[in-house]
Amino acid sequence: MKITNKPTLYWSLLKFKDWNFYIASSSKGLVFVGSQNYPFEELFEWAKKRFPGSPLVEDDEKLEPYAVEITQYLEGKRKTFTIPFEYAGTQFQLAVWNALCEIPYGQTKSYSDIANDINKPAAVRAVGTAIGANPVLITVPCHRVIGKSGSITGYRGGIEMKTRLLELEKRASSSNEE
């Protein structure tokens, strides 16, 4: 596959209450959601690896639809996302990320559950690696994957961010029983 021109990546700093993280999209959809309070370098380094040569352009207006839905989620008012994504990953990673999207809001699964869901029961470690490579935190809910024992395990955004997201969903689920 020959790429003649590199897609422009648009970015913005999403700020909501004490949440601060970078988000980025291509013309096709959301490509990156950063870690809580991480510097711009996190986005820059990721883009350099996944979209080498693509220009990074700050554009709050272009990112507004994404920021709106993520903010609604952080407010406990949104359980699913309607914004488009553009995944850049291997077939295996895509299978794992799609399986993550099937985990219902407010619920969790283990790494081995995900491995079973994609019919690769022996690939638990590879599933963990694919989850760690998820570029769109929150929107592809890798924070809903925990250890088999119920322990809060690694997360690209850090354990504190993962814990906060799980607590947010637990609170919103218990207050919004439908």
PDB file of C-alpha atoms in Angstrom:
ATOM      1  CA  MET A   1       0.000   0.000   0.000  1.00  0.00           C
ATOM      2  CA  LYS A   2       1.506   3.280  -1.090  1.00  0.00           C
ATOM      3  CA  ILE A   3       0.624   6.390   0.856  1.00  0.00           C
ATOM      4  CA  THR A   4       1.049   9.489  -1.231  1.00  0.00           C
ATOM      5  CA  ASN A   5       0.172  12.133   1.332  1.00  0.00           C
ATOM      6  CA  LYS A   6       0.137  11.915   5.089  1.00  0.00           C
ATOM      7  CA  PRO A   7      -3.161  12.547   6.865  1.00  0.00           C
ATOM      8  CA  THR A   8      -3.316  15.651   9.014  1.00  0.00           C
ATOM      9  CA  LEU A   9      -3.907  14.932  12.691  1.00  0.00           C
ATOM     10  CA  TYR A  10      -5.919  17.562  14.532  1.00  0.00           C
ATOM     11  CA  TRP A  11      -5.503  17.897  18.281  1.00  0.00           C
ATOM     12  CA  SER A  12      -6.897  19.712  21.269  1.00  0.00           C
ATOM     13  CA  LEU A  13      -6.412  19.758  25.025  1.00  0.00           C
ATOM     14  CA  LEU A  14      -9.616  18.564  26.662  1.00  0.00           C
ATOM     15  CA  LYS A  15     -10.145  20.278  30.009  1.00  0.00           C
ATOM     16  CA  PHE A  16     -13.088  19.359  32.213  1.00  0.00           C
ATOM     17  CA  LYS A  17     -13.027  19.957  35.981  1.00  0.00           C
ATOM     18  CA  ASP A  18      -9.735  18.362  37.035  1.00  0.00           C
ATOM     19  CA  TRP A  19      -9.473  16.212  33.889  1.00  0.00           C
ATOM     20  CA  ASN A  20      -6.831  17.345  31.379  1.00  0.00           C
ATOM     21  CA  PHE A  21      -5.730  15.231  28.436  1.00  0.00           C
ATOM     22  CA  TYR A  22      -4.963  15.583  24.748  1.00  0.00           C
ATOM     23  CA  ILE A  23      -7.273  14.218  22.079  1.00  0.00           C
ATOM     24  CA  ALA A  24      -6.585  13.905  18.354  1.00  0.00           C
ATOM     25  CA  SER A  25      -8.470  12.975  15.210  1.00  0.00           C
ATOM     26  CA  SER A  26      -7.901  12.480  11.532  1.00  0.00           C
ATOM     27  CA  SER A  27     -10.494  13.488   8.954  1.00  0.00           C
ATOM     28  CA  LYS A  28     -11.985   9.978   9.476  1.00  0.00           C
ATOM     29  CA  GLY A  29     -12.395  10.001  13.251  1.00  0.00           C
ATOM     30  CA  LEU A  30     -10.866   9.963  16.711  1.00  0.00           C
ATOM     31  CA  VAL A  31      -7.364   8.469  16.716  1.00  0.00           C
ATOM     32  CA  PHE A  32      -5.996   9.298  20.176  1.00  0.00           C
ATOM     33  CA  VAL A  33      -7.123  10.021  23.727  1.00  0.00           C
ATOM     34  CA  GLY A  34      -4.235  10.792  26.041  1.00  0.00           C
ATOM     35  CA  SER A  35      -3.452  10.050  29.648  1.00  0.00           C
ATOM     36  CA  GLN A  36      -4.622  12.279  32.491  1.00  0.00           C
ATOM     37  CA  ASN A  37      -2.248  15.254  32.988  1.00  0.00           C
ATOM     38  CA  TYR A  38       0.385  13.914  30.588  1.00  0.00           C
ATOM     39  CA  PRO A  39       2.305  16.442  28.474  1.00  0.00           C
ATOM     40  CA  PHE A  40       1.817  17.016  24.743  1.00  0.00           C
ATOM     41  CA  GLU A  41       4.874  14.799  24.155  1.00  0.00           C
ATOM     42  CA  GLU A  42       2.706  11.711  24.782  1.00  0.00           C
ATOM     43  CA  LEU A  43       0.590  12.590  21.725  1.00  0.00           C
ATOM     44  CA  PHE A  44       3.611  13.739  19.716  1.00  0.00           C
ATOM     45  CA  GLU A  45       5.556  10.484  20.299  1.00  0.00           C
ATOM     46  CA  TRP A  46       2.502   8.319  19.589  1.00  0.00           C
ATOM     47  CA  ALA A  47       1.774  10.205  16.330  1.00  0.00           C
ATOM     48  CA  LYS A  48       5.406   9.891  15.256  1.00  0.00           C
ATOM     49  CA  LYS A  49       5.143   6.077  15.538  1.00  0.00           C
ATOM     50  CA  ARG A  50       1.595   5.525  14.231  1.00  0.00           C
ATOM     51  CA  PHE A  51       1.317   8.329  11.660  1.00  0.00           C
ATOM     52  CA  PRO A  52       4.935   9.112  10.694  1.00  0.00           C
ATOM     53  CA  GLY A  53       5.233  12.368   8.796  1.00  0.00           C
ATOM     54  CA  SER A  54       1.659  13.459   9.485  1.00  0.00           C
ATOM     55  CA  PRO A  55       1.341  17.092  10.504  1.00  0.00           C
ATOM     56  CA  LEU A  56      -0.137  17.820  13.952  1.00  0.00           C
ATOM     57  CA  VAL A  57      -2.469  20.814  13.856  1.00  0.00           C
ATOM     58  CA  GLU A  58      -4.183  22.309  16.880  1.00  0.00           C
ATOM     59  CA  ASP A  59      -7.892  22.708  16.079  1.00  0.00           C
ATOM     60  CA  ASP A  60     -10.338  22.942  18.993  1.00  0.00           C
ATOM     61  CA  GLU A  61     -13.280  23.392  16.622  1.00  0.00           C
ATOM     62  CA  LYS A  62     -12.580  20.162  14.697  1.00  0.00           C
ATOM     63  CA  LEU A  63     -12.226  18.267  17.984  1.00  0.00           C
ATOM     64  CA  GLU A  64     -15.364  19.730  19.544  1.00  0.00           C
ATOM     65  CA  PRO A  65     -17.727  16.802  18.704  1.00  0.00           C
ATOM     66  CA  TYR A  66     -15.254  14.412  20.366  1.00  0.00           C
ATOM     67  CA  ALA A  67     -14.708  16.692  23.354  1.00  0.00           C
ATOM     68  CA  VAL A  68     -18.484  17.042  23.834  1.00  0.00           C
ATOM     69  CA  GLU A  69     -19.093  13.278  24.004  1.00  0.00           C
ATOM     70  CA  ILE A  70     -16.081  12.605  26.233  1.00  0.00           C
ATOM     71  CA  THR A  71     -17.134  15.439  28.553  1.00  0.00           C
ATOM     72  CA  GLN A  72     -20.680  14.033  28.717  1.00  0.00           C
ATOM     73  CA  TYR A  73     -19.144  10.693  29.673  1.00  0.00           C
ATOM     74  CA  LEU A  74     -17.034  12.320  32.407  1.00  0.00           C
ATOM     75  CA  GLU A  75     -20.213  13.990  33.719  1.00  0.00           C
ATOM     76  CA  GLY A  76     -21.842  10.555  33.987  1.00  0.00           C
ATOM     77  CA  LYS A  77     -24.387  11.513  31.300  1.00  0.00           C
ATOM     78  CA  ARG A  78     -23.139   9.308  28.433  1.00  0.00           C
ATOM     79  CA  LYS A  79     -22.660   5.540  28.448  1.00  0.00           C
ATOM     80  CA  THR A  80     -21.854   4.931  24.783  1.00  0.00           C
ATOM     81  CA  PHE A  81     -20.087   6.929  22.094  1.00  0.00           C
ATOM     82  CA  THR A  82     -21.412   7.800  18.643  1.00  0.00           C
ATOM     83  CA  ILE A  83     -18.277   9.589  17.398  1.00  0.00           C
ATOM     84  CA  PRO A  84     -16.301   7.873  14.627  1.00  0.00           C
ATOM     85  CA  PHE A  85     -12.903   6.276  15.303  1.00  0.00           C
ATOM     86  CA  GLU A  86      -9.973   5.580  13.032  1.00  0.00           C
ATOM     87  CA  TYR A  87      -8.037   2.698  14.513  1.00  0.00           C
ATOM     88  CA  ALA A  88      -4.453   2.156  13.498  1.00  0.00           C
ATOM     89  CA  GLY A  89      -3.505  -1.345  14.645  1.00  0.00           C
ATOM     90  CA  THR A  90      -2.922  -4.970  13.697  1.00  0.00           C
ATOM     91  CA  GLN A  91      -5.817  -7.356  13.029  1.00  0.00           C
ATOM     92  CA  PHE A  92      -5.279  -8.857  16.492  1.00  0.00           C
ATOM     93  CA  GLN A  93      -5.303  -5.431  18.156  1.00  0.00           C
ATOM     94  CA  LEU A  94      -8.482  -4.501  16.273  1.00  0.00           C
ATOM     95  CA  ALA A  95     -10.172  -7.711  17.455  1.00  0.00           C
ATOM     96  CA  VAL A  96      -9.201  -6.920  21.062  1.00  0.00           C
ATOM     97  CA  TRP A  97     -10.277  -3.258  20.825  1.00  0.00           C
ATOM     98  CA  ASN A  98     -13.611  -4.257  19.295  1.00  0.00           C
ATOM     99  CA  ALA A  99     -14.123  -6.750  22.139  1.00  0.00           C
ATOM    100  CA  LEU A 100     -13.468  -3.944  24.641  1.00  0.00           C
ATOM    101  CA  CYS A 101     -16.303  -1.952  23.074  1.00  0.00           C
ATOM    102  CA  GLU A 102     -18.657  -4.832  23.881  1.00  0.00           C
ATOM    103  CA  ILE A 103     -18.067  -4.562  27.658  1.00  0.00           C
ATOM    104  CA  PRO A 104     -21.186  -2.874  29.037  1.00  0.00           C
ATOM    105  CA  TYR A 105     -20.882   0.449  30.846  1.00  0.00           C
ATOM    106  CA  GLY A 106     -20.257  -0.032  34.559  1.00  0.00           C
ATOM    107  CA  GLN A 107     -19.099  -3.640  34.154  1.00  0.00           C
ATOM    108  CA  THR A 108     -15.667  -5.240  33.958  1.00  0.00           C
ATOM    109  CA  LYS A 109     -14.034  -8.270  32.371  1.00  0.00           C
ATOM    110  CA  SER A 110     -10.703  -9.983  32.906  1.00  0.00           C
ATOM    111  CA  TYR A 111      -7.913 -10.299  30.359  1.00  0.00           C
ATOM    112  CA  SER A 112      -8.739 -14.007  29.973  1.00  0.00           C
ATOM    113  CA  ASP A 113     -12.409 -13.108  29.361  1.00  0.00           C
ATOM    114  CA  ILE A 114     -11.289 -10.908  26.452  1.00  0.00           C
ATOM    115  CA  ALA A 115      -8.976 -13.663  25.133  1.00  0.00           C
ATOM    116  CA  ASN A 116     -11.945 -16.062  25.188  1.00  0.00           C
ATOM    117  CA  ASP A 117     -14.230 -13.456  23.562  1.00  0.00           C
ATOM    118  CA  ILE A 118     -11.913 -13.265  20.539  1.00  0.00           C
ATOM    119  CA  ASN A 119     -11.459 -17.075  20.436  1.00  0.00           C
ATOM    120  CA  LYS A 120      -7.801 -16.919  21.464  1.00  0.00           C
ATOM    121  CA  PRO A 121      -7.945 -18.356  25.016  1.00  0.00           C
ATOM    122  CA  ALA A 122      -4.175 -18.914  25.198  1.00  0.00           C
ATOM    123  CA  ALA A 123      -3.369 -15.329  24.156  1.00  0.00           C
ATOM    124  CA  VAL A 124      -3.969 -13.639  27.518  1.00  0.00           C
ATOM    125  CA  ARG A 125      -0.585 -11.862  27.524  1.00  0.00           C
ATOM    126  CA  ALA A 126      -0.975 -10.741  23.923  1.00  0.00           C
ATOM    127  CA  VAL A 127      -4.429  -9.418  24.837  1.00  0.00           C
ATOM    128  CA  GLY A 128      -2.814  -7.398  27.640  1.00  0.00           C
ATOM    129  CA  THR A 129      -0.272  -5.990  25.199  1.00  0.00           C
ATOM    130  CA  ALA A 130      -2.995  -5.079  22.689  1.00  0.00           C
ATOM    131  CA  ILE A 131      -5.038  -3.412  25.415  1.00  0.00           C
ATOM    132  CA  GLY A 132      -1.956  -1.419  26.461  1.00  0.00           C
ATOM    133  CA  ALA A 133      -1.622  -0.200  22.863  1.00  0.00           C
ATOM    134  CA  ASN A 134      -5.223   1.107  22.738  1.00  0.00           C
ATOM    135  CA  PRO A 135      -4.830   4.658  21.410  1.00  0.00           C
ATOM    136  CA  VAL A 136      -8.290   5.920  22.349  1.00  0.00           C
ATOM    137  CA  LEU A 137      -8.637   5.679  26.111  1.00  0.00           C
ATOM    138  CA  ILE A 138     -12.102   6.073  27.639  1.00  0.00           C
ATOM    139  CA  THR A 139     -13.920   5.778  24.289  1.00  0.00           C
ATOM    140  CA  VAL A 140     -12.585   2.245  23.741  1.00  0.00           C
ATOM    141  CA  PRO A 141     -13.033   1.222  27.369  1.00  0.00           C
ATOM    142  CA  CYS A 142      -9.845  -0.641  28.240  1.00  0.00           C
ATOM    143  CA  HIS A 143     -10.280   0.660  31.796  1.00  0.00           C
ATOM    144  CA  ARG A 144     -13.043  -1.969  32.150  1.00  0.00           C
ATOM    145  CA  VAL A 145     -10.467  -4.787  31.999  1.00  0.00           C
ATOM    146  CA  ILE A 146      -9.182  -5.893  35.379  1.00  0.00           C
ATOM    147  CA  GLY A 147      -7.180  -8.785  36.785  1.00  0.00           C
ATOM    148  CA  LYS A 148      -8.861 -12.182  37.192  1.00  0.00           C
ATOM    149  CA  SER A 149      -8.762 -11.667  40.975  1.00  0.00           C
ATOM    150  CA  GLY A 150     -10.610  -8.374  40.594  1.00  0.00           C
ATOM    151  CA  SER A 151      -7.461  -6.302  41.071  1.00  0.00           C
ATOM    152  CA  ILE A 152      -6.953  -3.011  39.248  1.00  0.00           C
ATOM    153  CA  THR A 153      -4.108  -3.717  36.844  1.00  0.00           C
ATOM    154  CA  GLY A 154      -1.942  -1.599  34.535  1.00  0.00           C
ATOM    155  CA  TYR A 155      -3.354   1.170  32.403  1.00  0.00           C
ATOM    156  CA  ARG A 156      -1.647   3.512  29.929  1.00  0.00           C
ATOM    157  CA  GLY A 157      -3.300   6.466  31.666  1.00  0.00           C
ATOM    158  CA  GLY A 158      -2.096   5.254  35.078  1.00  0.00           C
ATOM    159  CA  ILE A 159      -3.848   3.323  37.846  1.00  0.00           C
ATOM    160  CA  GLU A 160      -5.320   6.513  39.332  1.00  0.00           C
ATOM    161  CA  MET A 161      -7.057   7.395  36.046  1.00  0.00           C
ATOM    162  CA  LYS A 162      -8.337   3.817  35.629  1.00  0.00           C
ATOM    163  CA  THR A 163      -9.693   3.766  39.187  1.00  0.00           C
ATOM    164  CA  ARG A 164     -11.429   7.129  38.684  1.00  0.00           C
ATOM    165  CA  LEU A 165     -13.088   5.946  35.462  1.00  0.00           C
ATOM    166  CA  LEU A 166     -14.334   2.732  37.083  1.00  0.00           C
ATOM    167  CA  GLU A 167     -15.663   4.687  40.082  1.00  0.00           C
ATOM    168  CA  LEU A 168     -17.340   7.229  37.781  1.00  0.00           C
ATOM    169  CA  GLU A 169     -19.148   4.408  35.930  1.00  0.00           C
ATOM    170  CA  LYS A 170     -20.119   2.695  39.177  1.00  0.00           C
ATOM    171  CA  ARG A 171     -21.595   5.943  40.569  1.00  0.00           C
ATOM    172  CA  ALA A 172     -23.398   6.830  37.339  1.00  0.00           C
ATOM    173  CA  SER A 173     -24.775   3.272  37.009  1.00  0.00           C
ATOM    174  CA  SER A 174     -26.139   3.220  40.550  1.00  0.00           C
ATOM    175  CA  SER A 175     -27.692   6.696  40.275  1.00  0.00           C
ATOM    176  CA  ASN A 176     -29.170   6.085  36.805  1.00  0.00           C
ATOM    177  CA  GLU A 177     -30.790   2.693  37.307  1.00  0.00           C
ATOM    178  CA  GLU A 178     -33.126   2.497  34.334  1.00  0.00           C
TER     179      GLU A 178
END
